[in-house]
PDB file of C-alpha atoms in Angstrom:
ATOM      1  CA  UNK A   1       6.086 -15.729  12.353  1.00 82.00           C
ATOM      2  CA  UNK A   2       8.243 -17.257  15.039  1.00 88.00           C
ATOM      3  CA  UNK A   3       6.605 -18.097  18.360  1.00 87.00           C
ATOM      4  CA  UNK A   4       8.925 -16.391  20.843  1.00 91.00           C
ATOM      5  CA  UNK A   5      11.867 -14.008  21.093  1.00 93.00           C
ATOM      6  CA  UNK A   6      13.846 -14.656  24.266  1.00 93.00           C
ATOM      7  CA  UNK A   7      15.903 -11.701  25.480  1.00 93.00           C
ATOM      8  CA  UNK A   8      19.010 -12.081  27.611  1.00 92.00           C
ATOM      9  CA  UNK A   9      20.577  -8.650  27.023  1.00 93.00           C
ATOM     10  CA  UNK A  10      19.156  -5.863  29.241  1.00 93.00           C
ATOM     11  CA  UNK A  11      19.891  -3.283  26.521  1.00 92.00           C
ATOM     12  CA  UNK A  12      17.549  -5.130  24.142  1.00 94.00           C
ATOM     13  CA  UNK A  13      14.823  -5.258  26.802  1.00 92.00           C
ATOM     14  CA  UNK A  14      15.263  -1.519  27.456  1.00 91.00           C
ATOM     15  CA  UNK A  15      15.061  -0.829  23.714  1.00 92.00           C
ATOM     16  CA  UNK A  16      11.669  -2.489  23.399  1.00 93.00           C
ATOM     17  CA  UNK A  17      10.455  -0.977  26.695  1.00 91.00           C
ATOM     18  CA  UNK A  18      10.215   2.503  25.168  1.00 93.00           C
ATOM     19  CA  UNK A  19       6.506   3.481  25.450  1.00 91.00           C
ATOM     20  CA  UNK A  20       5.973   4.069  21.726  1.00 94.00           C
ATOM     21  CA  UNK A  21       7.954   0.990  20.678  1.00 95.00           C
ATOM     22  CA  UNK A  22       5.891  -1.236  22.964  1.00 92.00           C
ATOM     23  CA  UNK A  23       2.721   0.106  21.369  1.00 92.00           C
ATOM     24  CA  UNK A  24       4.025  -0.231  17.812  1.00 96.00           C
ATOM     25  CA  UNK A  25       5.170  -3.800  18.380  1.00 96.00           C
ATOM     26  CA  UNK A  26       1.821  -4.632  19.991  1.00 92.00           C
ATOM     27  CA  UNK A  27      -0.059  -3.227  16.995  1.00 94.00           C
ATOM     28  CA  UNK A  28       2.081  -5.167  14.518  1.00 96.00           C
ATOM     29  CA  UNK A  29       1.511  -8.355  16.502  1.00 95.00           C
ATOM     30  CA  UNK A  30      -2.206  -7.800  17.000  1.00 91.00           C
ATOM     31  CA  UNK A  31      -3.277  -6.119  13.771  1.00 93.00           C
ATOM     32  CA  UNK A  32      -0.678  -7.346  11.294  1.00 93.00           C
ATOM     33  CA  UNK A  33       1.710  -5.579   8.916  1.00 95.00           C
ATOM     34  CA  UNK A  34       1.560  -1.794   8.567  1.00 95.00           C
ATOM     35  CA  UNK A  35       3.507   1.215   7.358  1.00 94.00           C
ATOM     36  CA  UNK A  36       4.921   3.942   9.594  1.00 95.00           C
ATOM     37  CA  UNK A  37       2.150   6.293   8.412  1.00 94.00           C
ATOM     38  CA  UNK A  38      -0.614   3.810   9.233  1.00 95.00           C
ATOM     39  CA  UNK A  39       0.842   3.181  12.672  1.00 96.00           C
ATOM     40  CA  UNK A  40       1.388   6.897  13.246  1.00 96.00           C
ATOM     41  CA  UNK A  41      -2.308   7.575  12.672  1.00 96.00           C
ATOM     42  CA  UNK A  42      -3.264   4.823  15.141  1.00 95.00           C
ATOM     43  CA  UNK A  43      -1.000   6.115  17.930  1.00 94.00           C
ATOM     44  CA  UNK A  44      -1.286   9.844  17.206  1.00 95.00           C
ATOM     45  CA  UNK A  45       2.368  10.307  16.188  1.00 95.00           C
ATOM     46  CA  UNK A  46       4.066  11.580  13.044  1.00 94.00           C
ATOM     47  CA  UNK A  47       5.255   9.074  10.474  1.00 90.00           C
ATOM     48  CA  UNK A  48       8.789  10.392  11.087  1.00 93.00           C
ATOM     49  CA  UNK A  49       8.589   9.466  14.758  1.00 95.00           C
ATOM     50  CA  UNK A  50       7.082   6.070  14.089  1.00 96.00           C
ATOM     51  CA  UNK A  51       9.665   5.436  11.330  1.00 95.00           C
ATOM     52  CA  UNK A  52      12.496   6.095  13.760  1.00 96.00           C
ATOM     53  CA  UNK A  53      11.079   3.744  16.392  1.00 97.00           C
ATOM     54  CA  UNK A  54      10.303   1.066  13.802  1.00 97.00           C
ATOM     55  CA  UNK A  55      13.943   1.190  12.667  1.00 96.00           C
ATOM     56  CA  UNK A  56      15.000   0.686  16.297  1.00 96.00           C
ATOM     57  CA  UNK A  57      12.679  -2.321  16.633  1.00 97.00           C
ATOM     58  CA  UNK A  58      14.177  -3.673  13.411  1.00 97.00           C
ATOM     59  CA  UNK A  59      17.730  -3.094  14.651  1.00 96.00           C
ATOM     60  CA  UNK A  60      17.048  -5.202  17.752  1.00 96.00           C
ATOM     61  CA  UNK A  61      15.322  -8.019  15.837  1.00 95.00           C
ATOM     62  CA  UNK A  62      11.687  -7.459  16.848  1.00 96.00           C
ATOM     63  CA  UNK A  63      10.307  -6.661  13.397  1.00 97.00           C
ATOM     64  CA  UNK A  64      11.147  -7.129   9.734  1.00 95.00           C
ATOM     65  CA  UNK A  65      10.129  -5.725   6.384  1.00 93.00           C
ATOM     66  CA  UNK A  66       7.058  -7.438   4.973  1.00 91.00           C
ATOM     67  CA  UNK A  67       8.197  -8.381   1.484  1.00 81.00           C
ATOM     68  CA  UNK A  68       4.816 -10.044   0.772  1.00 79.00           C
ATOM     69  CA  UNK A  69       2.872  -6.787   1.092  1.00 71.00           C
ATOM     70  CA  UNK A  70       5.062  -4.101  -0.410  1.00 67.00           C
ATOM     71  CA  UNK A  71       3.713  -0.573  -0.553  1.00 60.00           C
ATOM     72  CA  UNK A  72       5.271   1.300  -3.454  1.00 69.00           C
ATOM     73  CA  UNK A  73       6.061   4.364  -1.374  1.00 78.00           C
ATOM     74  CA  UNK A  74       6.619   3.089   2.158  1.00 81.00           C
ATOM     75  CA  UNK A  75       8.029   0.039   3.861  1.00 89.00           C
ATOM     76  CA  UNK A  76       5.514  -2.299   5.422  1.00 94.00           C
ATOM     77  CA  UNK A  77       6.656  -3.813   8.677  1.00 96.00           C
ATOM     78  CA  UNK A  78       5.606  -6.988  10.463  1.00 95.00           C
ATOM     79  CA  UNK A  79       6.409  -8.546  13.821  1.00 96.00           C
ATOM     80  CA  UNK A  80       8.910 -11.410  13.763  1.00 96.00           C
ATOM     81  CA  UNK A  81       7.622 -13.111  16.934  1.00 95.00           C
ATOM     82  CA  UNK A  82       4.290 -13.625  18.685  1.00 91.00           C
ATOM     83  CA  UNK A  83       5.758 -13.108  22.160  1.00 90.00           C
ATOM     84  CA  UNK A  84       8.755 -11.615  23.885  1.00 93.00           C
ATOM     85  CA  UNK A  85      10.141 -13.384  26.931  1.00 92.00           C
ATOM     86  CA  UNK A  86      13.113 -13.092  29.236  1.00 93.00           C
ATOM     87  CA  UNK A  87      14.716 -14.873  32.151  1.00 91.00           C
ATOM     88  CA  UNK A  88      14.052 -12.572  35.096  1.00 91.00           C
ATOM     89  CA  UNK A  89      16.600 -14.362  37.296  1.00 92.00           C
ATOM     90  CA  UNK A  90      19.336 -13.969  34.679  1.00 93.00           C
ATOM     91  CA  UNK A  91      18.509 -10.320  34.007  1.00 93.00           C
ATOM     92  CA  UNK A  92      18.194  -9.410  37.690  1.00 93.00           C
ATOM     93  CA  UNK A  93      21.806 -10.456  38.274  1.00 94.00           C
ATOM     94  CA  UNK A  94      22.950  -6.969  37.208  1.00 94.00           C
ATOM     95  CA  UNK A  95      21.820  -3.436  38.052  1.00 95.00           C
ATOM     96  CA  UNK A  96      21.228  -2.747  34.357  1.00 94.00           C
ATOM     97  CA  UNK A  97      19.082  -5.875  34.071  1.00 93.00           C
ATOM     98  CA  UNK A  98      17.024  -4.984  37.151  1.00 94.00           C
ATOM     99  CA  UNK A  99      16.418  -1.519  35.714  1.00 94.00           C
ATOM    100  CA  UNK A 100      15.348  -3.006  32.359  1.00 93.00           C
ATOM    101  CA  UNK A 101      12.929  -5.361  34.140  1.00 93.00           C
ATOM    102  CA  UNK A 102      11.476  -2.493  36.179  1.00 93.00           C
ATOM    103  CA  UNK A 103      10.920  -0.434  33.034  1.00 93.00           C
ATOM    104  CA  UNK A 104       9.300  -3.246  31.028  1.00 92.00           C
ATOM    105  CA  UNK A 105       7.006  -4.155  33.937  1.00 92.00           C
ATOM    106  CA  UNK A 106       5.900  -0.518  34.202  1.00 92.00           C
ATOM    107  CA  UNK A 107       5.197  -0.464  30.449  1.00 90.00           C
ATOM    108  CA  UNK A 108       3.118  -3.631  30.779  1.00 90.00           C
ATOM    109  CA  UNK A 109       1.114  -2.088  33.629  1.00 92.00           C
ATOM    110  CA  UNK A 110       0.591   1.100  31.576  1.00 91.00           C
ATOM    111  CA  UNK A 111      -0.739  -1.009  28.701  1.00 89.00           C
ATOM    112  CA  UNK A 112      -3.194  -2.779  31.000  1.00 92.00           C
ATOM    113  CA  UNK A 113      -4.383   0.623  32.238  1.00 92.00           C
ATOM    114  CA  UNK A 114      -4.766   1.971  28.685  1.00 89.00           C
ATOM    115  CA  UNK A 115      -6.760  -1.077  27.525  1.00 90.00           C
ATOM    116  CA  UNK A 116      -9.061  -0.948  30.565  1.00 92.00           C
ATOM    117  CA  UNK A 117      -9.533   2.802  30.152  1.00 92.00           C
ATOM    118  CA  UNK A 118     -10.627   2.280  26.532  1.00 90.00           C
ATOM    119  CA  UNK A 119     -12.908  -0.676  27.318  1.00 91.00           C
ATOM    120  CA  UNK A 120     -16.595   0.248  27.479  1.00 91.00           C
ATOM    121  CA  UNK A 121     -18.927  -2.591  28.425  1.00 89.00           C
ATOM    122  CA  UNK A 122     -21.839  -0.773  26.819  1.00 90.00           C
ATOM    123  CA  UNK A 123     -20.341  -1.518  23.405  1.00 89.00           C
ATOM    124  CA  UNK A 124     -20.480  -5.278  23.904  1.00 93.00           C
ATOM    125  CA  UNK A 125     -23.167  -7.924  24.206  1.00 92.00           C
ATOM    126  CA  UNK A 126     -24.254  -9.171  27.638  1.00 93.00           C
ATOM    127  CA  UNK A 127     -22.329 -12.388  26.941  1.00 93.00           C
ATOM    128  CA  UNK A 128     -19.047 -10.469  26.464  1.00 93.00           C
ATOM    129  CA  UNK A 129     -19.766  -8.042  29.327  1.00 91.00           C
ATOM    130  CA  UNK A 130     -20.366 -10.987  31.668  1.00 93.00           C
ATOM    131  CA  UNK A 131     -16.950 -12.568  31.015  1.00 93.00           C
ATOM    132  CA  UNK A 132     -14.902  -9.363  30.716  1.00 93.00           C
ATOM    133  CA  UNK A 133     -13.186  -7.485  33.498  1.00 90.00           C
ATOM    134  CA  UNK A 134     -10.485  -7.986  36.072  1.00 90.00           C
ATOM    135  CA  UNK A 135     -10.091  -9.504  39.481  1.00 89.00           C
ATOM    136  CA  UNK A 136      -7.346  -9.460  42.032  1.00 90.00           C
ATOM    137  CA  UNK A 137      -6.441 -11.905  44.733  1.00 91.00           C
ATOM    138  CA  UNK A 138      -4.168 -11.582  47.743  1.00 92.00           C
ATOM    139  CA  UNK A 139      -2.942 -15.099  48.471  1.00 93.00           C
ATOM    140  CA  UNK A 140      -0.304 -16.732  50.650  1.00 94.00           C
ATOM    141  CA  UNK A 141       1.725 -19.023  48.393  1.00 95.00           C
ATOM    142  CA  UNK A 142       5.310 -20.271  48.121  1.00 96.00           C
ATOM    143  CA  UNK A 143       7.251 -19.686  44.870  1.00 95.00           C
ATOM    144  CA  UNK A 144       6.650 -23.296  43.733  1.00 97.00           C
ATOM    145  CA  UNK A 145       2.868 -22.831  43.916  1.00 96.00           C
ATOM    146  CA  UNK A 146       3.050 -19.566  41.988  1.00 95.00           C
ATOM    147  CA  UNK A 147       5.181 -21.297  39.310  1.00 94.00           C
ATOM    148  CA  UNK A 148       2.578 -24.077  39.103  1.00 96.00           C
ATOM    149  CA  UNK A 149      -0.208 -21.514  38.714  1.00 95.00           C
ATOM    150  CA  UNK A 150       1.664 -19.676  35.974  1.00 93.00           C
ATOM    151  CA  UNK A 151       2.523 -22.869  34.072  1.00 94.00           C
ATOM    152  CA  UNK A 152      -0.997 -24.291  34.318  1.00 97.00           C
ATOM    153  CA  UNK A 153      -2.604 -20.992  33.302  1.00 96.00           C
ATOM    154  CA  UNK A 154      -0.346 -20.787  30.215  1.00 93.00           C
ATOM    155  CA  UNK A 155      -1.171 -24.414  29.347  1.00 96.00           C
ATOM    156  CA  UNK A 156      -4.898 -23.764  29.733  1.00 97.00           C
ATOM    157  CA  UNK A 157      -4.715 -20.689  27.500  1.00 95.00           C
ATOM    158  CA  UNK A 158      -2.886 -22.638  24.760  1.00 94.00           C
ATOM    159  CA  UNK A 159      -5.508 -25.397  24.992  1.00 97.00           C
ATOM    160  CA  UNK A 160      -8.416 -22.955  24.786  1.00 97.00           C
ATOM    161  CA  UNK A 161      -6.930 -21.163  21.766  1.00 95.00           C
ATOM    162  CA  UNK A 162      -6.457 -24.482  19.951  1.00 96.00           C
ATOM    163  CA  UNK A 163      -9.951 -25.782  20.806  1.00 97.00           C
ATOM    164  CA  UNK A 164     -11.713 -22.597  19.721  1.00 97.00           C
ATOM    165  CA  UNK A 165      -9.711 -21.837  16.566  1.00 95.00           C
ATOM    166  CA  UNK A 166     -12.137 -20.911  13.821  1.00 95.00           C
ATOM    167  CA  UNK A 167     -15.086 -20.252  16.159  1.00 97.00           C
ATOM    168  CA  UNK A 168     -17.125 -17.473  14.481  1.00 96.00           C
ATOM    169  CA  UNK A 169     -17.883 -15.936  17.891  1.00 93.00           C
ATOM    170  CA  UNK A 170     -14.212 -15.662  18.847  1.00 95.00           C
ATOM    171  CA  UNK A 171     -12.556 -12.243  19.169  1.00 93.00           C
ATOM    172  CA  UNK A 172      -9.049 -11.150  20.057  1.00 91.00           C
ATOM    173  CA  UNK A 173      -8.988 -10.637  23.820  1.00 93.00           C
ATOM    174  CA  UNK A 174      -6.413  -9.270  26.229  1.00 91.00           C
ATOM    175  CA  UNK A 175      -5.483 -11.762  28.947  1.00 93.00           C
ATOM    176  CA  UNK A 176      -3.010 -10.751  31.640  1.00 91.00           C
ATOM    177  CA  UNK A 177      -1.254 -12.861  34.210  1.00 89.00           C
ATOM    178  CA  UNK A 178       0.797 -11.130  36.839  1.00 89.00           C
ATOM    179  CA  UNK A 179       1.944 -11.862  40.339  1.00 89.00           C
ATOM    180  CA  UNK A 180       4.469 -10.237  42.636  1.00 89.00           C
ATOM    181  CA  UNK A 181       5.125 -10.715  46.338  1.00 90.00           C
ATOM    182  CA  UNK A 182       3.976  -7.985  48.699  1.00 88.00           C
ATOM    183  CA  UNK A 183       6.653  -5.656  49.981  1.00 83.00           C
ATOM    184  CA  UNK A 184       7.510  -5.545  53.648  1.00 72.00           C
ATOM    185  CA  UNK A 185       5.839  -2.143  53.982  1.00 65.00           C
ATOM    186  CA  UNK A 186       2.564  -3.526  52.601  1.00 60.00           C
ATOM    187  CA  UNK A 187       2.700  -6.377  55.110  1.00 59.00           C
ATOM    188  CA  UNK A 188       3.041  -3.909  58.009  1.00 58.00           C
ATOM    189  CA  UNK A 189       0.077  -1.718  57.058  1.00 56.00           C
TER     190      UNK A 189
END
């Protein structure tokens, strides 16, 4: 699997921003190869619907057939990349790009909401409950400081993953980083 798929075409970003496609791609990345039927059961959709959206993800280069794990009746699909990235400055140069960015950011926020809605601390040990959750901060920073934070946080995450590879107590965890400046209206209230 390749590390990253960098998007520069707003139409490609819009294609992956479809709510069901985002979920299907996330499942293929997180859980591994699957058929349309298997994915359909996980997301509560018909295999016909998931098949259509998987073909769209394939068309735009997000997934591929998994030749190593063929299912005699159905195609097995796998993600081609661990991450999707884009240059927000480049994409925001056009109205279509700004719209694609808005849509993908909304999908990301919806995913955070869905994961937090499904999370139940009662199902986890005290150790996991203690380190799980979210926090928010309202800070006054220039763009350079926010870039430094983002870069250092990404570096720290890569380091932690490498250091704890193979730890029997490790689990897949959702980690989100997000920051946007406050709007003028928020500043006034």
